[in-house]
């Protein structure tokens, strides 16, 4: 084996552990979860609105430090949006916003301390 091949093999072998080094993403509220700028964002859609739960290294992240909005784009192109309001713990909600199955859901989070915005895109189920 060449040196280049050995280095490539080592990188491939290390990749799974490196990908999980920041913590596992666990959907604790029955929603969809993804990592957005190193923050776990769980999207839960329901009849009464859209709920967002934030985590960092699988630990709850205080929602009071964030604001933002949720934008839903239906299959026919119709777009609706609602502000995210911090609730208790790591929970934010866009009350009254409905995300039908198959619609695209854009979550815009704003860090209240820095003003930085991050975005996560989901497909409602």
CSV table of C-alpha atoms in Angstrom, one decimal:
chain,number,residue,atom,x,y,z
A,1,UNK,CA,0.0,0.0,0.0
A,2,UNK,CA,1.2,3.5,-0.8
A,3,UNK,CA,1.3,6.2,1.8
A,4,UNK,CA,-1.5,8.0,0.1
A,5,UNK,CA,-3.7,4.9,0.4
A,6,UNK,CA,-3.0,4.4,4.1
A,7,UNK,CA,-3.8,8.1,4.8
A,8,UNK,CA,-7.1,7.8,2.9
A,9,UNK,CA,-8.0,4.5,4.7
A,10,UNK,CA,-7.3,6.2,8.1
A,11,UNK,CA,-9.5,9.2,7.2
A,12,UNK,CA,-12.4,6.9,6.2
A,13,UNK,CA,-12.1,4.8,9.4
A,14,UNK,CA,-12.1,8.0,11.6
A,15,UNK,CA,-15.0,9.7,9.8
A,16,UNK,CA,-17.9,8.0,11.8
A,17,UNK,CA,-16.4,8.9,15.2
A,18,UNK,CA,-15.7,12.5,14.0
A,19,UNK,CA,-19.2,12.9,12.7
A,20,UNK,CA,-20.6,12.0,16.2
A,21,UNK,CA,-18.0,14.0,18.2
A,22,UNK,CA,-20.4,16.9,18.7
A,23,UNK,CA,-23.1,14.6,20.2
A,24,UNK,CA,-26.0,12.5,18.9
A,25,UNK,CA,-29.1,14.1,17.5
A,26,UNK,CA,-32.1,12.6,19.3
A,27,UNK,CA,-35.6,13.7,18.5
A,28,UNK,CA,-37.2,13.7,22.0
A,29,UNK,CA,-40.5,15.1,21.0
A,30,UNK,CA,-41.4,12.9,18.1
A,31,UNK,CA,-40.3,15.3,15.4
A,32,UNK,CA,-37.6,15.7,12.8
A,33,UNK,CA,-34.2,16.8,13.9
A,34,UNK,CA,-31.2,18.2,12.2
A,35,UNK,CA,-28.1,20.1,13.2
A,36,UNK,CA,-28.1,23.8,12.2
A,37,UNK,CA,-24.9,25.6,13.0
A,38,UNK,CA,-24.0,23.2,15.7
A,39,UNK,CA,-27.5,23.5,17.3
A,40,UNK,CA,-29.9,20.6,17.3
A,41,UNK,CA,-33.2,21.8,15.9
A,42,UNK,CA,-36.2,19.5,16.3
A,43,UNK,CA,-39.3,20.4,14.3
A,44,UNK,CA,-42.7,19.1,15.5
A,45,UNK,CA,-45.8,19.9,13.4
A,46,UNK,CA,-49.3,19.6,14.7
A,47,UNK,CA,-52.8,20.9,14.3
A,48,UNK,CA,-52.2,23.8,16.8
A,49,UNK,CA,-48.9,25.1,15.4
A,50,UNK,CA,-45.3,24.4,14.8
A,51,UNK,CA,-43.0,23.7,17.7
A,52,UNK,CA,-39.2,23.9,17.8
A,53,UNK,CA,-36.9,22.4,20.4
A,54,UNK,CA,-33.3,23.4,20.7
A,55,UNK,CA,-30.3,21.3,21.9
A,56,UNK,CA,-26.6,21.6,22.1
A,57,UNK,CA,-24.6,18.4,22.6
A,58,UNK,CA,-27.9,16.7,23.2
A,59,UNK,CA,-28.6,19.0,26.2
A,60,UNK,CA,-31.5,21.4,26.2
A,61,UNK,CA,-30.6,24.9,25.0
A,62,UNK,CA,-32.5,27.8,26.6
A,63,UNK,CA,-35.1,29.1,24.0
A,64,UNK,CA,-35.2,32.5,25.8
A,65,UNK,CA,-31.9,33.3,23.9
A,66,UNK,CA,-33.5,32.9,20.5
A,67,UNK,CA,-36.3,34.3,18.3
A,68,UNK,CA,-37.1,34.0,14.7
A,69,UNK,CA,-39.8,32.7,12.4
A,70,UNK,CA,-41.2,29.7,10.6
A,71,UNK,CA,-42.1,29.9,6.9
A,72,UNK,CA,-44.3,27.2,5.4
A,73,UNK,CA,-44.4,26.8,1.6
A,74,UNK,CA,-47.3,24.4,0.5
A,75,UNK,CA,-47.1,22.2,-2.6
A,76,UNK,CA,-49.1,24.8,-4.6
A,77,UNK,CA,-46.6,27.5,-3.7
A,78,UNK,CA,-48.7,29.3,-1.1
A,79,UNK,CA,-46.5,30.7,1.6
A,80,UNK,CA,-47.4,31.5,5.3
A,81,UNK,CA,-45.2,32.5,8.2
A,82,UNK,CA,-45.4,33.1,11.9
A,83,UNK,CA,-42.9,34.4,14.5
A,84,UNK,CA,-41.3,32.0,16.9
A,85,UNK,CA,-42.1,32.7,20.5
A,86,UNK,CA,-39.9,31.3,23.3
A,87,UNK,CA,-41.7,29.1,25.8
A,88,UNK,CA,-40.4,27.3,28.8
A,89,UNK,CA,-37.0,25.5,28.6
A,90,UNK,CA,-35.8,24.8,25.1
A,91,UNK,CA,-39.2,25.2,23.4
A,92,UNK,CA,-40.2,27.8,20.9
A,93,UNK,CA,-43.5,27.8,19.1
A,94,UNK,CA,-45.2,29.3,16.0
A,95,UNK,CA,-48.8,29.0,17.3
A,96,UNK,CA,-51.5,28.6,14.8
A,97,UNK,CA,-49.1,27.9,11.9
A,98,UNK,CA,-50.1,24.7,10.1
A,99,UNK,CA,-47.6,22.8,8.0
A,100,UNK,CA,-49.4,20.2,5.8
A,101,UNK,CA,-47.6,17.0,4.9
A,102,UNK,CA,-45.2,17.6,2.0
A,103,UNK,CA,-44.8,21.3,2.5
A,104,UNK,CA,-41.4,22.9,2.9
A,105,UNK,CA,-40.7,24.4,6.3
A,106,UNK,CA,-38.0,27.0,6.7
A,107,UNK,CA,-36.9,27.7,10.3
A,108,UNK,CA,-35.1,31.0,10.8
A,109,UNK,CA,-33.4,31.2,14.2
A,110,UNK,CA,-32.0,34.5,15.5
A,111,UNK,CA,-29.6,34.6,18.4
A,112,UNK,CA,-30.8,37.4,20.6
A,113,UNK,CA,-27.3,38.2,22.0
A,114,UNK,CA,-25.4,38.3,18.7
A,115,UNK,CA,-28.1,38.9,16.1
A,116,UNK,CA,-26.7,36.0,14.0
A,117,UNK,CA,-29.3,34.1,12.0
A,118,UNK,CA,-29.2,30.4,11.1
A,119,UNK,CA,-31.6,28.5,8.9
A,120,UNK,CA,-32.9,24.9,8.8
A,121,UNK,CA,-35.1,23.4,6.1
A,122,UNK,CA,-37.5,20.5,6.6
A,123,UNK,CA,-40.2,18.7,4.8
A,124,UNK,CA,-43.4,18.4,6.9
A,125,UNK,CA,-44.6,14.8,7.4
